[in-house]
PDB file of C-alpha atoms and ligand atoms in Angstrom:
ATOM      1  CA  MET W  11     -18.490  28.615   1.806  1.00 96.00           C
ATOM      2  CA  LEU W  12     -17.622  31.596   3.941  1.00 98.00           C
ATOM      3  CA  ARG W  13     -17.760  35.010   2.239  1.00 98.00           C
ATOM      4  CA  VAL W  14     -15.267  37.353   3.901  1.00 98.00           C
ATOM      5  CA  GLY W  15     -14.739  41.069   3.331  1.00 98.00           C
ATOM      6  CA  LEU W  16     -11.151  42.201   4.015  1.00 98.00           C
ATOM      7  CA  THR W  17     -10.746  45.935   4.345  1.00 98.00           C
ATOM      8  CA  GLY W  18      -8.548  48.656   5.797  1.00 98.00           C
ATOM      9  CA  GLY W  19      -7.452  52.180   4.958  1.00 98.00           C
ATOM     10  CA  VAL W  20      -4.796  53.182   2.459  1.00 98.00           C
ATOM     11  CA  GLY W  21      -1.419  51.762   3.566  1.00 98.00           C
ATOM     12  CA  SER W  22      -2.904  49.590   6.322  1.00 98.00           C
ATOM     13  CA  GLY W  23      -1.520  46.360   4.876  1.00 98.00           C
ATOM     14  CA  LYS W  24      -4.708  44.713   3.647  1.00 98.00           C
ATOM     15  CA  SER W  25      -3.024  43.546   0.429  1.00 98.00           C
ATOM     16  CA  ALA W  26      -0.218  42.071   2.524  1.00 98.00           C
ATOM     17  CA  ALA W  27      -2.846  40.271   4.638  1.00 98.00           C
ATOM     18  CA  ALA W  28      -4.624  39.068   1.483  1.00 98.00           C
ATOM     19  CA  ALA W  29      -1.354  37.603   0.171  1.00 98.00           C
ATOM     20  CA  ILE W  30      -0.913  35.688   3.430  1.00 98.00           C
ATOM     21  CA  PHE W  31      -4.491  34.362   3.290  1.00 98.00           C
ATOM     22  CA  ARG W  32      -3.941  33.301  -0.324  1.00 98.00           C
ATOM     23  CA  ASP W  33      -0.824  31.322   0.645  1.00 98.00           C
ATOM     24  CA  LEU W  34      -2.865  29.634   3.385  1.00 98.00           C
ATOM     25  CA  GLY W  35      -5.447  28.461   0.818  1.00 98.00           C
ATOM     26  CA  ALA W  36      -8.096  31.201   0.666  1.00 98.00           C
ATOM     27  CA  GLN W  37      -9.628  32.306  -2.621  1.00 98.00           C
ATOM     28  CA  ILE W  38      -8.954  36.029  -3.084  1.00 98.00           C
ATOM     29  CA  SER W  39     -10.480  38.764  -5.222  1.00 98.00           C
ATOM     30  CA  GLN W  40      -8.625  42.091  -5.033  1.00 98.00           C
ATOM     31  CA  SER W  41     -10.885  45.025  -5.870  1.00 98.00           C
ATOM     32  CA  ASP W  42      -8.066  47.270  -7.110  1.00 97.00           C
ATOM     33  CA  GLU W  43      -7.130  44.532  -9.596  1.00 98.00           C
ATOM     34  CA  VAL W  44     -10.726  43.884 -10.713  1.00 98.00           C
ATOM     35  CA  GLY W  45     -11.219  47.648 -11.119  1.00 98.00           C
ATOM     36  CA  ARG W  46      -8.039  47.957 -13.184  1.00 97.00           C
ATOM     37  CA  ALA W  47      -9.165  45.166 -15.525  1.00 97.00           C
ATOM     38  CA  LEU W  48     -12.542  46.866 -16.023  1.00 97.00           C
ATOM     39  CA  MET W  49     -10.718  50.105 -16.858  1.00 97.00           C
ATOM     40  CA  GLU W  50      -8.754  48.568 -19.733  1.00 97.00           C
ATOM     41  CA  PRO W  51      -9.610  50.056 -23.157  1.00 97.00           C
ATOM     42  CA  GLY W  52     -12.786  48.470 -24.513  1.00 95.00           C
ATOM     43  CA  GLU W  53     -14.047  47.420 -21.078  1.00 96.00           C
ATOM     44  CA  ALA W  54     -17.228  48.894 -19.587  1.00 94.00           C
ATOM     45  CA  ALA W  55     -15.681  51.190 -16.958  1.00 96.00           C
ATOM     46  CA  PHE W  56     -13.148  52.588 -19.446  1.00 97.00           C
ATOM     47  CA  GLU W  57     -15.925  53.536 -21.828  1.00 95.00           C
ATOM     48  CA  SER W  58     -18.059  55.321 -19.228  1.00 96.00           C
ATOM     49  CA  ILE W  59     -15.083  57.140 -17.666  1.00 97.00           C
ATOM     50  CA  GLN W  60     -13.860  58.317 -21.058  1.00 97.00           C
ATOM     51  CA  ARG W  61     -17.355  59.531 -21.978  1.00 96.00           C
ATOM     52  CA  HIS W  62     -17.783  61.314 -18.649  1.00 97.00           C
ATOM     53  CA  PHE W  63     -14.358  62.961 -18.227  1.00 97.00           C
ATOM     54  CA  GLY W  64     -13.267  63.360 -21.848  1.00 96.00           C
ATOM     55  CA  PRO W  65      -9.868  62.952 -23.558  1.00 95.00           C
ATOM     56  CA  SER W  66      -7.784  64.299 -20.640  1.00 95.00           C
ATOM     57  CA  VAL W  67      -8.024  60.899 -18.893  1.00 97.00           C
ATOM     58  CA  VAL W  68      -6.745  58.912 -21.899  1.00 97.00           C
ATOM     59  CA  SER W  69      -2.982  58.553 -22.545  1.00 97.00           C
ATOM     60  CA  GLY W  70      -1.321  58.782 -25.961  1.00 96.00           C
ATOM     61  CA  ASP W  71      -1.304  54.972 -26.258  1.00 96.00           C
ATOM     62  CA  GLY W  72      -5.087  54.824 -25.728  1.00 96.00           C
ATOM     63  CA  SER W  73      -4.955  53.435 -22.192  1.00 97.00           C
ATOM     64  CA  LEU W  74      -6.504  55.106 -19.157  1.00 97.00           C
ATOM     65  CA  ASN W  75      -4.276  57.804 -17.653  1.00 97.00           C
ATOM     66  CA  ARG W  76      -4.598  56.722 -14.009  1.00 96.00           C
ATOM     67  CA  ALA W  77      -2.526  59.644 -12.689  1.00 95.00           C
ATOM     68  CA  ALA W  78      -4.839  62.135 -14.446  1.00 97.00           C
ATOM     69  CA  LEU W  79      -7.902  60.313 -13.117  1.00 97.00           C
ATOM     70  CA  ALA W  80      -6.401  60.237  -9.606  1.00 96.00           C
ATOM     71  CA  ARG W  81      -5.952  64.037  -9.756  1.00 96.00           C
ATOM     72  CA  ILE W  82      -9.577  64.474 -10.794  1.00 97.00           C
ATOM     73  CA  ALA W  83     -10.741  62.024  -8.117  1.00 97.00           C
ATOM     74  CA  PHE W  84      -8.740  63.173  -5.134  1.00 96.00           C
ATOM     75  CA  ASP W  85      -7.464  66.723  -5.908  1.00 94.00           C
ATOM     76  CA  GLU W  86     -10.682  67.959  -7.504  1.00 95.00           C
ATOM     77  CA  GLY W  87     -12.909  66.021  -5.098  1.00 94.00           C
ATOM     78  CA  ARG W  88     -14.796  64.082  -7.785  1.00 97.00           C
ATOM     79  CA  VAL W  89     -14.205  60.580  -6.471  1.00 97.00           C
ATOM     80  CA  ASP W  90     -17.952  59.942  -6.052  1.00 97.00           C
ATOM     81  CA  GLU W  91     -18.453  60.269  -9.812  1.00 97.00           C
ATOM     82  CA  ILE W  92     -15.800  57.606 -10.478  1.00 97.00           C
ATOM     83  CA  ASN W  93     -17.108  55.345  -7.724  1.00 97.00           C
ATOM     84  CA  ALA W  94     -20.584  55.447  -9.276  1.00 97.00           C
ATOM     85  CA  MET W  95     -19.184  54.200 -12.595  1.00 97.00           C
ATOM     86  CA  VAL W  96     -16.751  51.603 -11.236  1.00 98.00           C
ATOM     87  CA  HIS W  97     -18.212  50.139  -8.030  1.00 98.00           C
ATOM     88  CA  PRO W  98     -21.369  48.470  -9.415  1.00 98.00           C
ATOM     89  CA  LEU W  99     -19.267  46.746 -12.106  1.00 98.00           C
ATOM     90  CA  VAL W 100     -16.591  45.608  -9.651  1.00 98.00           C
ATOM     91  CA  ILE W 101     -19.166  44.335  -7.155  1.00 98.00           C
ATOM     92  CA  ALA W 102     -21.171  42.502  -9.854  1.00 98.00           C
ATOM     93  CA  ALA W 103     -17.959  40.815 -11.061  1.00 98.00           C
ATOM     94  CA  GLN W 104     -17.072  39.846  -7.489  1.00 98.00           C
ATOM     95  CA  ASP W 105     -20.542  38.475  -6.721  1.00 97.00           C
ATOM     96  CA  ALA W 106     -20.276  36.258  -9.817  1.00 98.00           C
ATOM     97  CA  TRP W 107     -16.753  35.254  -8.783  1.00 98.00           C
ATOM     98  CA  ALA W 108     -17.923  34.278  -5.287  1.00 98.00           C
ATOM     99  CA  ASP W 109     -20.735  32.173  -6.769  1.00 97.00           C
ATOM    100  CA  ARG W 110     -18.202  30.299  -8.918  1.00 98.00           C
ATOM    101  CA  VAL W 111     -15.900  29.758  -5.931  1.00 98.00           C
ATOM    102  CA  GLY W 112     -18.803  28.265  -3.947  1.00 97.00           C
ATOM    103  CA  GLU W 113     -19.808  25.984  -6.820  1.00 97.00           C
ATOM    104  CA  ASN W 114     -16.253  24.616  -7.051  1.00 97.00           C
ATOM    105  CA  ASP W 115     -15.693  24.212  -3.315  1.00 97.00           C
ATOM    106  CA  SER W 116     -18.579  24.514  -0.877  1.00 96.00           C
ATOM    107  CA  ALA W 117     -16.142  24.769   2.066  1.00 97.00           C
ATOM    108  CA  ALA W 118     -14.041  27.564   0.520  1.00 98.00           C
ATOM    109  CA  VAL W 119     -13.042  30.779   2.259  1.00 98.00           C
ATOM    110  CA  ALA W 120     -13.740  33.452  -0.402  1.00 98.00           C
ATOM    111  CA  ILE W 121     -12.137  36.773   0.496  1.00 98.00           C
ATOM    112  CA  VAL W 122     -12.892  40.086  -1.228  1.00 98.00           C
ATOM    113  CA  GLU W 123     -10.168  42.646  -0.484  1.00 98.00           C
ATOM    114  CA  SER W 124     -11.213  46.294  -0.860  1.00 98.00           C
ATOM    115  CA  ALA W 125     -10.423  49.653   0.733  1.00 98.00           C
ATOM    116  CA  LEU W 126     -14.092  50.612   0.484  1.00 98.00           C
ATOM    117  CA  ILE W 127     -16.181  47.693   1.726  1.00 98.00           C
ATOM    118  CA  PHE W 128     -18.004  49.833   4.311  1.00 97.00           C
ATOM    119  CA  GLU W 129     -17.949  53.110   2.405  1.00 97.00           C
ATOM    120  CA  THR W 130     -19.495  52.096  -0.898  1.00 97.00           C
ATOM    121  CA  ARG W 131     -23.187  52.873  -1.439  1.00 95.00           C
ATOM    122  CA  PHE W 132     -23.448  50.435  -4.351  1.00 97.00           C
ATOM    123  CA  ASN W 133     -24.297  46.827  -4.952  1.00 95.00           C
ATOM    124  CA  GLY W 134     -23.810  44.945  -8.227  1.00 96.00           C
ATOM    125  CA  ARG W 135     -26.860  46.587  -9.790  1.00 94.00           C
ATOM    126  CA  GLY W 136     -26.337  50.235  -8.827  1.00 95.00           C
ATOM    127  CA  PRO W 137     -26.929  52.569  -5.881  1.00 95.00           C
ATOM    128  CA  VAL W 138     -28.619  51.119  -2.801  1.00 94.00           C
ATOM    129  CA  ALA W 139     -31.661  53.024  -1.526  1.00 89.00           C
ATOM    130  CA  GLU W 140     -31.345  54.717   1.908  1.00 83.00           C
ATOM    131  CA  GLY W 141     -33.754  52.354   3.683  1.00 83.00           C
ATOM    132  CA  ASP W 142     -32.229  49.161   2.240  1.00 85.00           C
ATOM    133  CA  GLY W 143     -29.332  48.836   4.692  1.00 88.00           C
ATOM    134  CA  ALA W 144     -25.621  48.906   3.983  1.00 93.00           C
ATOM    135  CA  PRO W 145     -24.633  46.709   1.014  1.00 94.00           C
ATOM    136  CA  TRP W 146     -21.754  45.027   2.880  1.00 96.00           C
ATOM    137  CA  ARG W 147     -24.212  43.405   5.289  1.00 93.00           C
ATOM    138  CA  THR W 148     -25.641  41.197   2.562  1.00 93.00           C
ATOM    139  CA  ARG W 149     -22.402  40.657   0.617  1.00 96.00           C
ATOM    140  CA  PHE W 150     -20.377  39.146   3.453  1.00 98.00           C
ATOM    141  CA  ASP W 151     -20.666  36.627   6.298  1.00 98.00           C
ATOM    142  CA  ARG W 152     -17.643  38.046   8.124  1.00 98.00           C
ATOM    143  CA  ILE W 153     -15.621  41.261   7.933  1.00 98.00           C
ATOM    144  CA  VAL W 154     -11.899  41.515   8.735  1.00 98.00           C
ATOM    145  CA  VAL W 155     -10.431  44.999   9.201  1.00 98.00           C
ATOM    146  CA  VAL W 156      -6.684  45.656   9.050  1.00 98.00           C
ATOM    147  CA  THR W 157      -5.625  48.692  11.059  1.00 98.00           C
ATOM    148  CA  ALA W 158      -2.398  50.586  11.719  1.00 98.00           C
ATOM    149  CA  PRO W 159      -1.693  54.032  13.162  1.00 98.00           C
ATOM    150  CA  LEU W 160      -2.235  56.805  10.608  1.00 98.00           C
ATOM    151  CA  GLU W 161       1.436  57.855  10.569  1.00 98.00           C
ATOM    152  CA  VAL W 162       2.581  54.264  10.027  1.00 98.00           C
ATOM    153  CA  ARG W 163       0.157  53.989   7.113  1.00 98.00           C
ATOM    154  CA  ARG W 164       1.420  57.288   5.701  1.00 98.00           C
ATOM    155  CA  GLN W 165       5.067  56.148   5.843  1.00 98.00           C
ATOM    156  CA  ARG W 166       4.197  52.854   4.135  1.00 97.00           C
ATOM    157  CA  TYR W 167       2.341  54.682   1.381  1.00 97.00           C
ATOM    158  CA  ILE W 168       5.222  57.135   0.867  1.00 97.00           C
ATOM    159  CA  ALA W 169       7.779  54.303   0.847  1.00 96.00           C
ATOM    160  CA  ARG W 170       5.771  52.420  -1.777  1.00 95.00           C
ATOM    161  CA  LEU W 171       5.879  55.464  -4.086  1.00 95.00           C
ATOM    162  CA  ALA W 172       9.497  56.397  -3.310  1.00 93.00           C
ATOM    163  CA  GLY W 173      11.531  56.898  -6.467  1.00 91.00           C
ATOM    164  CA  SER W 174       8.533  57.865  -8.598  1.00 92.00           C
ATOM    165  CA  VAL W 175       6.830  60.527  -6.444  1.00 92.00           C
ATOM    166  CA  PRO W 176       8.471  63.147  -4.166  1.00 95.00           C
ATOM    167  CA  HIS W 177       7.924  62.628  -0.427  1.00 96.00           C
ATOM    168  CA  GLU W 178       5.748  65.740   0.051  1.00 96.00           C
ATOM    169  CA  VAL W 179       3.539  64.933  -2.930  1.00 96.00           C
ATOM    170  CA  ALA W 180       3.052  61.343  -1.761  1.00 97.00           C
ATOM    171  CA  SER W 181       2.209  62.548   1.746  1.00 98.00           C
ATOM    172  CA  ALA W 182      -0.440  64.992   0.451  1.00 97.00           C
ATOM    173  CA  ASP W 183      -1.815  62.254  -1.828  1.00 97.00           C
ATOM    174  CA  PHE W 184      -2.088  59.939   1.174  1.00 98.00           C
ATOM    175  CA  ASP W 185      -4.102  62.566   3.082  1.00 98.00           C
ATOM    176  CA  ARG W 186      -6.559  63.044   0.238  1.00 97.00           C
ATOM    177  CA  ARG W 187      -7.099  59.290  -0.214  1.00 97.00           C
ATOM    178  CA  ALA W 188      -7.477  58.734   3.536  1.00 98.00           C
ATOM    179  CA  ALA W 189     -10.043  61.572   3.645  1.00 97.00           C
ATOM    180  CA  ALA W 190     -12.207  59.633   1.146  1.00 96.00           C
ATOM    181  CA  GLN W 191     -12.232  56.622   3.511  1.00 98.00           C
ATOM    182  CA  TRP W 192     -13.663  55.969   6.964  1.00 98.00           C
ATOM    183  CA  PRO W 193     -11.246  56.226   9.910  1.00 97.00           C
ATOM    184  CA  ASP W 194      -9.985  52.924  11.373  1.00 96.00           C
ATOM    185  CA  GLU W 195     -12.053  53.293  14.543  1.00 97.00           C
ATOM    186  CA  ARG W 196     -15.325  53.432  12.636  1.00 98.00           C
ATOM    187  CA  LYS W 197     -14.404  50.353  10.610  1.00 98.00           C
ATOM    188  CA  ALA W 198     -13.075  48.402  13.596  1.00 98.00           C
ATOM    189  CA  ALA W 199     -16.324  48.996  15.484  1.00 98.00           C
ATOM    190  CA  LEU W 200     -18.237  47.081  12.782  1.00 97.00           C
ATOM    191  CA  ALA W 201     -15.662  44.338  12.181  1.00 98.00           C
ATOM    192  CA  ASP W 202     -15.910  40.697  13.238  1.00 98.00           C
ATOM    193  CA  PHE W 203     -12.097  40.527  13.423  1.00 98.00           C
ATOM    194  CA  VAL W 204      -9.401  43.217  13.582  1.00 98.00           C
ATOM    195  CA  LEU W 205      -5.800  42.595  12.509  1.00 98.00           C
ATOM    196  CA  VAL W 206      -3.641  45.269  14.118  1.00 98.00           C
ATOM    197  CA  ASN W 207      -0.746  45.645  11.665  1.00 98.00           C
ATOM    198  CA  ASP W 208       1.543  47.916  13.669  1.00 97.00           C
ATOM    199  CA  GLY W 209       4.508  45.549  13.935  1.00 97.00           C
ATOM    200  CA  SER W 210       6.610  43.435  11.603  1.00 97.00           C
ATOM    201  CA  LEU W 211       5.356  41.508   8.584  1.00 98.00           C
ATOM    202  CA  GLN W 212       6.143  38.344  10.592  1.00 98.00           C
ATOM    203  CA  HIS W 213       3.724  39.536  13.289  1.00 98.00           C
ATOM    204  CA  LEU W 214       1.037  40.081  10.627  1.00 98.00           C
ATOM    205  CA  GLN W 215       1.771  36.604   9.255  1.00 98.00           C
ATOM    206  CA  ASP W 216       1.317  35.069  12.724  1.00 98.00           C
ATOM    207  CA  GLU W 217      -1.922  36.933  13.459  1.00 98.00           C
ATOM    208  CA  ALA W 218      -3.386  36.235  10.018  1.00 98.00           C
ATOM    209  CA  THR W 219      -2.495  32.543  10.307  1.00 98.00           C
ATOM    210  CA  ARG W 220      -4.327  32.322  13.645  1.00 98.00           C
ATOM    211  CA  LEU W 221      -7.347  34.097  12.180  1.00 98.00           C
ATOM    212  CA  TYR W 222      -7.390  31.946   9.059  1.00 98.00           C
ATOM    213  CA  ALA W 223      -7.769  28.804  11.177  1.00 98.00           C
ATOM    214  CA  LEU W 224     -11.011  30.299  12.598  1.00 98.00           C
ATOM    215  CA  LEU W 225     -12.311  31.330   9.171  1.00 98.00           C
ATOM    216  CA  ARG W 226     -11.553  27.919   7.699  1.00 98.00           C
ATOM    217  CA  GLN W 227     -13.294  26.195  10.578  1.00 98.00           C
ATOM    218  CA  GLU W 228     -16.371  28.375  10.171  1.00 98.00           C
ATOM    219  CA  ALA W 229     -16.459  27.650   6.431  1.00 98.00           C
ATOM    220  CA  ALA W 230     -16.246  23.895   7.162  1.00 97.00           C
ATOM    221  CA  ASP W 231     -18.966  24.089   9.854  1.00 97.00           C
ATOM    222  CA  ARG W 232     -21.339  25.968   7.546  1.00 96.00           C
ATOM    223  CA  ASN W 233     -20.691  23.443   4.816  1.00 94.00           C
ATOM    224  CA  ALA W 234     -21.408  20.509   7.172  1.00 94.00           C
ATOM    225  CA  GLU W 235     -24.665  22.150   8.346  1.00 93.00           C
ATOM    226  CA  ALA W 236     -25.796  22.664   4.742  1.00 89.00           C
ATOM    227  CA  MET W 237     -25.259  18.949   3.903  1.00 83.00           C
TER     228      MET W 237
HETATM  229  C1  LIG K 310      -8.502  56.970  -9.161  1.00 53.43           C
HETATM  230  C2  LIG K 310      -7.663  55.781  -9.601  1.00 53.43           C
HETATM  231  C3  LIG K 310      -7.644  55.647 -11.120  1.00 53.43           C
HETATM  232  C4  LIG K 310      -6.223  56.020  -9.099  1.00 53.43           C
HETATM  233  O1  LIG K 310      -5.421  54.932  -9.450  1.00 53.43           O
HETATM  234  P1  LIG K 310      -4.049  54.651  -8.664  1.00 53.43           P
HETATM  235  O2  LIG K 310      -3.300  53.648  -9.508  1.00 53.43           O
HETATM  236  O3  LIG K 310      -3.384  55.942  -8.329  1.00 53.43           O
HETATM  237  O4  LIG K 310      -4.473  54.009  -7.271  1.00 53.43           O
HETATM  238  P2  LIG K 310      -4.964  52.519  -6.922  1.00 53.43           P
HETATM  239  O5  LIG K 310      -6.162  52.177  -7.738  1.00 53.43           O
HETATM  240  O6  LIG K 310      -3.799  51.587  -6.985  1.00 53.43           O
HETATM  241  O7  LIG K 310      -5.461  52.696  -5.429  1.00 53.43           O
HETATM  242  C5  LIG K 310      -4.520  52.801  -4.350  1.00 53.43           C
HETATM  243  C6  LIG K 310      -5.288  53.060  -3.082  1.00 53.43           C
HETATM  244  O8  LIG K 310      -5.961  54.325  -3.142  1.00 53.43           O
HETATM  245  C7  LIG K 310      -7.154  54.257  -2.390  1.00 53.43           C
HETATM  246  N1  LIG K 310      -8.330  54.497  -3.270  1.00 53.43           N
HETATM  247  C8  LIG K 310      -8.513  54.137  -4.565  1.00 53.43           C
HETATM  248  N2  LIG K 310      -9.721  54.485  -4.996  1.00 53.43           N
HETATM  249  C9  LIG K 310     -10.335  55.071  -3.956  1.00 53.43           C
HETATM  250  C10 LIG K 310     -11.631  55.650  -3.773  1.00 53.43           C
HETATM  251  N3  LIG K 310     -12.520  55.642  -4.774  1.00 53.43           N
HETATM  252  N4  LIG K 310     -11.939  56.174  -2.551  1.00 53.43           N
HETATM  253  C11 LIG K 310     -11.030  56.158  -1.543  1.00 53.43           C
HETATM  254  N5  LIG K 310      -9.798  55.621  -1.659  1.00 53.43           N
HETATM  255  C12 LIG K 310      -9.463  55.091  -2.834  1.00 53.43           C
HETATM  256  C13 LIG K 310      -7.224  52.829  -1.834  1.00 53.43           C
HETATM  257  O9  LIG K 310      -6.657  52.786  -0.557  1.00 53.43           O
HETATM  258  C14 LIG K 310      -6.408  52.044  -2.834  1.00 53.43           C
HETATM  259  O10 LIG K 310      -5.970  50.822  -2.331  1.00 53.43           O
HETATM  260  C15 LIG K 310      -8.199  54.444  -8.984  1.00 53.43           C
HETATM  261  O11 LIG K 310      -7.879  54.379  -7.626  1.00 53.43           O
HETATM  262  C16 LIG K 310      -9.689  54.295  -9.154  1.00 53.43           C
HETATM  263  O12 LIG K 310     -10.148  54.035 -10.235  1.00 53.43           O
HETATM  264  N6  LIG K 310     -10.444  54.468  -8.055  1.00 53.43           N
HETATM  265  C17 LIG K 310     -11.899  54.453  -8.130  1.00 53.43           C
HETATM  266  C18 LIG K 310     -12.418  53.051  -8.098  1.00 53.43           C
HETATM  267  C19 LIG K 310     -12.185  52.432  -6.759  1.00 53.43           C
HETATM  268  O13 LIG K 310     -12.931  52.700  -5.819  1.00 53.43           O
HETATM  269  N7  LIG K 310     -11.154  51.583  -6.673  1.00 53.43           N
HETATM  270  C20 LIG K 310     -10.859  50.884  -5.450  1.00 53.43           C
HETATM  271  C21 LIG K 310     -11.757  49.726  -5.211  1.00 53.43           C
HETATM  272  S1  LIG K 310     -12.630  49.116  -6.607  1.00 53.43           S
HETATM  273  N1  LIG K 311       3.792  45.062   9.013  1.00 53.43           N
HETATM  274  C1  LIG K 311       4.422  45.626   7.989  1.00 53.43           C
HETATM  275  N2  LIG K 311       5.732  45.927   8.075  1.00 53.43           N
HETATM  276  C2  LIG K 311       6.386  46.510   7.044  1.00 53.43           C
HETATM  277  N3  LIG K 311       5.824  46.832   5.863  1.00 53.43           N
HETATM  278  C3  LIG K 311       4.527  46.547   5.716  1.00 53.43           C
HETATM  279  C4  LIG K 311       3.756  45.928   6.747  1.00 53.43           C
HETATM  280  N4  LIG K 311       2.488  45.764   6.289  1.00 53.43           N
HETATM  281  C5  LIG K 311       2.470  46.252   5.031  1.00 53.43           C
HETATM  282  N5  LIG K 311       3.688  46.723   4.685  1.00 53.43           N
HETATM  283  C6  LIG K 311       4.064  47.380   3.413  1.00 53.43           C
HETATM  284  O1  LIG K 311       3.370  48.615   3.354  1.00 53.43           O
HETATM  285  C7  LIG K 311       2.901  48.881   2.040  1.00 53.43           C
HETATM  286  C8  LIG K 311       1.381  49.019   2.074  1.00 53.43           C
HETATM  287  O2  LIG K 311       0.827  47.742   2.340  1.00 53.43           O
HETATM  288  P1  LIG K 311      -0.352  47.162   1.440  1.00 53.43           P
HETATM  289  O3  LIG K 311      -0.084  47.418  -0.006  1.00 53.43           O
HETATM  290  O4  LIG K 311      -0.608  45.763   1.873  1.00 53.43           O
HETATM  291  O5  LIG K 311      -1.500  48.152   1.965  1.00 53.43           O
HETATM  292  P2  LIG K 311      -2.960  48.322   1.483  1.00 53.43           P
HETATM  293  O6  LIG K 311      -3.795  48.405   2.697  1.00 53.43           O
HETATM  294  O7  LIG K 311      -3.312  47.280   0.474  1.00 53.43           O
HETATM  295  O8  LIG K 311      -2.879  49.769   0.823  1.00 53.43           O
HETATM  296  P3  LIG K 311      -3.625  50.458  -0.431  1.00 53.43           P
HETATM  297  O9  LIG K 311      -4.980  50.820   0.062  1.00 53.43           O
HETATM  298  O10 LIG K 311      -2.763  51.643  -0.682  1.00 53.43           O
HETATM  299  O11 LIG K 311      -3.613  49.482  -1.566  1.00 53.43           O
HETATM  300  C9  LIG K 311       3.395  47.732   1.169  1.00 53.43           C
HETATM  301  O12 LIG K 311       4.593  48.111   0.552  1.00 53.43           O
HETATM  302  C10 LIG K 311       3.604  46.604   2.184  1.00 53.43           C
HETATM  303  O13 LIG K 311       4.573  45.677   1.778  1.00 53.43           O
END
């Protein structure tokens, strides 16, 4: 099995790349989705967030008020507190998921998609001590970074929210989220592969298809060596 981390800043197109890899046969775990599931009422992250932030982050129907939590995270600058409650749970769930993928298919390409693969200071048990090295180095065999110019990413983010959020509000929200992430250059410098997503979706499809052939081959080679 090949364990791949797929990352990129807000609006870069990493979910679009993940969808392409999935169609090509990769196994995919999307961190946003795993995080959302763990923030459902009754789940572990919901309980700790509710305890920590109080009733203002719970909607009338008892579900998590994500907009209220986003304001606390990004407008009030408290994203680290949320990360500390959510990341260890998400990473533990993904480590278990990757183990299951490998048990079912020892030549699988298992891709974890997350905006914060480099940034997070957590592993599946909790915070990683300073001297222990960055957690991503032990979680993944290969890292793929999706990049796009900041203004292209901004326009994609605004377009995705169009209709529900005014342009100016979405633009300011983009800036605050991007500020909680590393810049593309810092991520690209550590990546094994960079997908530059500054053209059409067809271009991304072509580049991702080329890259997937390499990842698949590496997964097969590792599997053959382990036999
Ligand atoms: C604050 C929350 C509730 C806001 O929810 P919302 O529906 O508005 O955003 P969503 O989760 O769809 O994220 C959209 C994008 O925002 C950016 N973003 C989300 N969380 C973070 C974060 N902690 N740091 C930096 N950027 C982030 C990412 O680019 C992400 O793809 C949510 O993002 C959250 O719980 N974040 C903390 C946990 C986390 O790190 N999630 C991402 C990976 S597990
Ligand atoms: N090359 C492209 N051309 C046109 N639209 C694109 C392209 N790549 C991505 N998009 C669109 O831009 C938006 C953002 O892409 P996507 O959701 O894949 O980004 P992301 O990196 O996962 O962002 P986030 O961190 O916000 O979840 C989506 O609506 C997507 O369809």
